[in-house]
PDB file of C-alpha atoms in Angstrom:
ATOM      1  CA  MET A 981     -20.275 -15.240   7.997  1.00 59.00           C
ATOM      2  CA  THR A 982     -18.476 -11.914   8.358  1.00 68.00           C
ATOM      3  CA  ALA A 983     -18.345  -9.579   5.366  1.00 86.00           C
ATOM      4  CA  MET A 984     -14.848  -8.974   4.038  1.00 92.00           C
ATOM      5  CA  LYS A 985     -13.523  -5.513   4.880  1.00 96.00           C
ATOM      6  CA  ARG A 986     -11.156  -3.662   2.567  1.00 97.00           C
ATOM      7  CA  ILE A 987      -7.973  -1.649   3.078  1.00 98.00           C
ATOM      8  CA  LEU A 988      -6.587   0.563   0.337  1.00 98.00           C
ATOM      9  CA  PHE A 989      -2.859   1.350   0.486  1.00 98.00           C
ATOM     10  CA  LEU A 990      -1.687   4.371  -1.515  1.00 97.00           C
ATOM     11  CA  CYS A 991       1.778   5.447  -2.562  1.00 94.00           C
ATOM     12  CA  THR A 992       2.739   7.686  -5.443  1.00 92.00           C
ATOM     13  CA  GLY A 993       3.018   5.243  -8.323  1.00 92.00           C
ATOM     14  CA  ASN A 994       1.735   1.891  -6.945  1.00 94.00           C
ATOM     15  CA  TYR A 995       5.048   0.258  -7.734  1.00 93.00           C
ATOM     16  CA  TYR A 996       7.037  -0.086  -4.514  1.00 94.00           C
ATOM     17  CA  ARG A 997       5.671   0.839  -1.073  1.00 96.00           C
ATOM     18  CA  SER A 998       1.931   0.330  -1.533  1.00 97.00           C
ATOM     19  CA  ARG A 999       2.494  -2.947  -3.350  1.00 97.00           C
ATOM     20  CA  TYR A1000       4.664  -4.188  -0.493  1.00 97.00           C
ATOM     21  CA  ALA A1001       2.083  -3.154   2.106  1.00 98.00           C
ATOM     22  CA  GLU A1002      -0.728  -4.832   0.127  1.00 98.00           C
ATOM     23  CA  GLU A1003       1.089  -8.144  -0.313  1.00 97.00           C
ATOM     24  CA  LEU A1004       2.377  -8.291   3.261  1.00 98.00           C
ATOM     25  CA  PHE A1005      -1.002  -7.343   4.715  1.00 98.00           C
ATOM     26  CA  ASN A1006      -2.860  -9.958   2.674  1.00 98.00           C
ATOM     27  CA  HIS A1007      -0.375 -12.653   3.646  1.00 97.00           C
ATOM     28  CA  LEU A1008      -0.665 -11.804   7.349  1.00 97.00           C
ATOM     29  CA  ALA A1009      -4.462 -11.399   7.218  1.00 97.00           C
ATOM     30  CA  ARG A1010      -4.824 -14.880   5.691  1.00 95.00           C
ATOM     31  CA  THR A1011      -2.457 -16.339   8.294  1.00 95.00           C
ATOM     32  CA  GLU A1012      -4.452 -14.673  11.098  1.00 94.00           C
ATOM     33  CA  GLN A1013      -7.787 -15.520   9.422  1.00 94.00           C
ATOM     34  CA  LEU A1014      -8.851 -11.883   9.458  1.00 95.00           C
ATOM     35  CA  ALA A1015     -11.869 -10.816   7.426  1.00 96.00           C
ATOM     36  CA  TRP A1016      -9.819  -8.076   5.789  1.00 97.00           C
ATOM     37  CA  ARG A1017      -8.118  -7.833   2.393  1.00 97.00           C
ATOM     38  CA  ALA A1018      -5.930  -5.092   0.957  1.00 97.00           C
ATOM     39  CA  SER A1019      -5.533  -3.558  -2.442  1.00 97.00           C
ATOM     40  CA  SER A1020      -3.196  -0.797  -3.540  1.00 97.00           C
ATOM     41  CA  ARG A1021      -3.138   2.068  -5.993  1.00 96.00           C
ATOM     42  CA  GLY A1022      -1.077   5.112  -6.903  1.00 94.00           C
ATOM     43  CA  ALA A1023      -2.108   8.561  -5.730  1.00 92.00           C
ATOM     44  CA  ALA A1024      -0.488  10.156  -8.783  1.00 89.00           C
ATOM     45  CA  GLU A1025      -2.266  10.088 -12.110  1.00 82.00           C
ATOM     46  CA  ARG A1026       0.632   8.169 -13.641  1.00 75.00           C
ATOM     47  CA  GLY A1027       3.705   6.427 -12.351  1.00 69.00           C
ATOM     48  CA  SER A1028       7.345   7.328 -12.832  1.00 68.00           C
ATOM     49  CA  PRO A1029       9.027   6.435 -16.121  1.00 69.00           C
ATOM     50  CA  ASP A1030      11.818   5.012 -13.928  1.00 73.00           C
ATOM     51  CA  ASN A1031       9.488   2.224 -12.753  1.00 75.00           C
ATOM     52  CA  VAL A1032      10.334  -0.776 -14.912  1.00 71.00           C
ATOM     53  CA  GLY A1033       8.036  -3.790 -14.982  1.00 81.00           C
ATOM     54  CA  PRO A1034       4.974  -4.513 -12.895  1.00 89.00           C
ATOM     55  CA  MET A1035       6.537  -4.328  -9.404  1.00 94.00           C
ATOM     56  CA  SER A1036       9.723  -3.004  -7.821  1.00 95.00           C
ATOM     57  CA  VAL A1037      12.462  -5.625  -7.562  1.00 94.00           C
ATOM     58  CA  PHE A1038      13.026  -4.409  -3.984  1.00 96.00           C
ATOM     59  CA  THR A1039       9.421  -5.232  -3.131  1.00 96.00           C
ATOM     60  CA  ASP A1040       9.484  -8.601  -4.871  1.00 95.00           C
ATOM     61  CA  ASN A1041      12.847  -9.602  -3.373  1.00 95.00           C
ATOM     62  CA  ARG A1042      11.937  -8.667   0.199  1.00 96.00           C
ATOM     63  CA  LEU A1043       8.586 -10.447   0.038  1.00 97.00           C
ATOM     64  CA  ARG A1044      10.190 -13.613  -1.317  1.00 96.00           C
ATOM     65  CA  ALA A1045      12.997 -13.424   1.264  1.00 95.00           C
ATOM     66  CA  GLY A1046      10.222 -13.468   3.882  1.00 95.00           C
ATOM     67  CA  GLY A1047       8.625 -16.538   2.310  1.00 94.00           C
ATOM     68  CA  ILE A1048       5.819 -14.610   0.601  1.00 95.00           C
ATOM     69  CA  VAL A1049       5.150 -15.232  -3.076  1.00 92.00           C
ATOM     70  CA  PRO A1050       3.460 -12.030  -4.289  1.00 93.00           C
ATOM     71  CA  GLU A1051       0.022 -12.695  -5.745  1.00 92.00           C
ATOM     72  CA  GLY A1052       0.092  -9.499  -7.798  1.00 89.00           C
ATOM     73  CA  VAL A1053       3.627  -9.797  -9.139  1.00 87.00           C
ATOM     74  CA  THR A1054       2.421  -9.557 -12.760  1.00 91.00           C
ATOM     75  CA  ARG A1055      -0.093  -6.734 -12.173  1.00 92.00           C
ATOM     76  CA  TYR A1056       1.129  -3.405 -13.441  1.00 93.00           C
ATOM     77  CA  PRO A1057       0.766  -0.289 -11.257  1.00 94.00           C
ATOM     78  CA  GLN A1058      -2.652   1.328 -11.250  1.00 93.00           C
ATOM     79  CA  PRO A1059      -3.638   4.906 -10.389  1.00 94.00           C
ATOM     80  CA  CYS A1060      -6.455   5.280  -7.897  1.00 94.00           C
ATOM     81  CA  SER A1061      -9.942   6.397  -8.778  1.00 94.00           C
ATOM     82  CA  LEU A1062     -12.809   7.603  -6.642  1.00 94.00           C
ATOM     83  CA  ALA A1063     -14.307   4.096  -6.847  1.00 94.00           C
ATOM     84  CA  ASP A1064     -11.237   2.721  -5.056  1.00 95.00           C
ATOM     85  CA  PHE A1065     -12.020   4.955  -2.073  1.00 95.00           C
ATOM     86  CA  ASP A1066     -15.699   3.989  -2.160  1.00 91.00           C
ATOM     87  CA  GLY A1067     -14.845   0.310  -1.797  1.00 88.00           C
ATOM     88  CA  ALA A1068     -12.458   0.769   1.141  1.00 96.00           C
ATOM     89  CA  ASN A1069     -13.201   0.636   4.855  1.00 96.00           C
ATOM     90  CA  LEU A1070      -9.752   2.042   5.603  1.00 97.00           C
ATOM     91  CA  VAL A1071      -7.435   4.094   3.369  1.00 98.00           C
ATOM     92  CA  ILE A1072      -3.756   4.450   4.255  1.00 98.00           C
ATOM     93  CA  ALA A1073      -1.370   6.686   2.328  1.00 97.00           C
ATOM     94  CA  LEU A1074       2.231   5.815   3.008  1.00 96.00           C
ATOM     95  CA  LYS A1075       3.840   9.269   3.232  1.00 95.00           C
ATOM     96  CA  GLU A1076       1.799  12.240   4.392  1.00 95.00           C
ATOM     97  CA  ALA A1077       4.063  14.997   3.044  1.00 94.00           C
ATOM     98  CA  GLU A1078       4.110  13.351  -0.370  1.00 92.00           C
ATOM     99  CA  HIS A1079       0.566  12.017  -0.685  1.00 94.00           C
ATOM    100  CA  ARG A1080      -1.718  14.453   1.141  1.00 95.00           C
ATOM    101  CA  PRO A1081      -1.323  17.156  -1.556  1.00 95.00           C
ATOM    102  CA  LEU A1082      -1.984  14.637  -4.342  1.00 93.00           C
ATOM    103  CA  ILE A1083      -5.071  13.234  -2.643  1.00 95.00           C
ATOM    104  CA  GLU A1084      -6.463  16.649  -1.681  1.00 95.00           C
ATOM    105  CA  ARG A1085      -6.037  17.859  -5.265  1.00 94.00           C
ATOM    106  CA  ARG A1086      -7.382  14.755  -7.018  1.00 94.00           C
ATOM    107  CA  PHE A1087      -9.993  13.589  -4.486  1.00 95.00           C
ATOM    108  CA  PRO A1088     -10.960  16.467  -2.177  1.00 95.00           C
ATOM    109  CA  GLU A1089     -14.326  14.847  -1.388  1.00 95.00           C
ATOM    110  CA  VAL A1090     -12.644  11.863   0.345  1.00 94.00           C
ATOM    111  CA  ALA A1091      -9.332  13.346   1.527  1.00 92.00           C
ATOM    112  CA  ASN A1092     -10.525  13.452   5.143  1.00 93.00           C
ATOM    113  CA  ARG A1093     -10.919   9.641   5.159  1.00 94.00           C
ATOM    114  CA  VAL A1094      -7.218   8.966   4.651  1.00 97.00           C
ATOM    115  CA  THR A1095      -4.862   7.851   7.413  1.00 97.00           C
ATOM    116  CA  TYR A1096      -1.273   8.881   6.793  1.00 97.00           C
ATOM    117  CA  TRP A1097       1.884   6.994   7.658  1.00 97.00           C
ATOM    118  CA  HIS A1098       5.410   8.357   7.291  1.00 96.00           C
ATOM    119  CA  VAL A1099       7.395   5.917   5.151  1.00 96.00           C
ATOM    120  CA  ASP A1100       9.859   7.560   2.779  1.00 94.00           C
ATOM    121  CA  ASP A1101      10.246   6.672  -0.876  1.00 91.00           C
ATOM    122  CA  ILE A1102      13.431   5.244  -2.357  1.00 88.00           C
ATOM    123  CA  ASP A1103      14.870   8.684  -3.116  1.00 89.00           C
ATOM    124  CA  VAL A1104      15.018   9.413   0.643  1.00 92.00           C
ATOM    125  CA  ALA A1105      15.312   6.042   2.399  1.00 92.00           C
ATOM    126  CA  HIS A1106      17.069   2.854   1.317  1.00 94.00           C
ATOM    127  CA  PRO A1107      14.625  -0.027   0.738  1.00 93.00           C
ATOM    128  CA  SER A1108      16.097  -1.918   3.699  1.00 94.00           C
ATOM    129  CA  VAL A1109      14.946   0.971   5.923  1.00 95.00           C
ATOM    130  CA  ALA A1110      11.634   1.850   4.255  1.00 96.00           C
ATOM    131  CA  LEU A1111      10.422  -1.721   3.843  1.00 97.00           C
ATOM    132  CA  ALA A1112      11.411  -2.563   7.426  1.00 97.00           C
ATOM    133  CA  MET A1113       9.277   0.392   8.558  1.00 96.00           C
ATOM    134  CA  LEU A1114       6.394  -0.964   6.486  1.00 97.00           C
ATOM    135  CA  ASP A1115       6.886  -4.405   8.054  1.00 96.00           C
ATOM    136  CA  ASP A1116       6.435  -2.853  11.485  1.00 97.00           C
ATOM    137  CA  ARG A1117       3.461  -0.671  10.537  1.00 97.00           C
ATOM    138  CA  VAL A1118       1.607  -3.449   8.698  1.00 98.00           C
ATOM    139  CA  ARG A1119       2.181  -5.920  11.530  1.00 97.00           C
ATOM    140  CA  GLU A1120       0.910  -3.328  14.040  1.00 97.00           C
ATOM    141  CA  LEU A1121      -2.138  -2.790  11.840  1.00 98.00           C
ATOM    142  CA  VAL A1122      -2.879  -6.519  11.616  1.00 97.00           C
ATOM    143  CA  SER A1123      -2.492  -6.829  15.367  1.00 96.00           C
ATOM    144  CA  SER A1124      -4.956  -3.971  15.922  1.00 96.00           C
ATOM    145  CA  LEU A1125      -7.533  -5.640  13.640  1.00 93.00           C
ATOM    146  CA  ARG A1126      -7.505  -9.004  15.442  1.00 84.00           C
TER     147      ARG A1126
END
């Protein structure tokens, strides 16, 4: 039996992008029977006061439109800790310009382990654009792990 490997997705507040990547990845990994599971956290110490509820409605709606019922729909956003990095085989932050400074400041001892993507937050890119980019990146990732 193969040991389960872990991916950690990071965005700023663990409300929108990282939650989408986590849910989509886990759905695809189960479908492909990969020995990988994802979790997600926020790189910032606390989320935005504009984030209402446990998960962005854009994330929830797009997942459900794709036939995915989010497992973590009731889980509230969580900031990352050093232990989250320790338990991950792969760490992906979703926007380098936004997340590298946060990670280097909060977790300098593990900052070199992070892979950075370039998916803009809602203040820069409409969810139809950003979440479509995440669809592509997550599917490419799953394909590379087969």
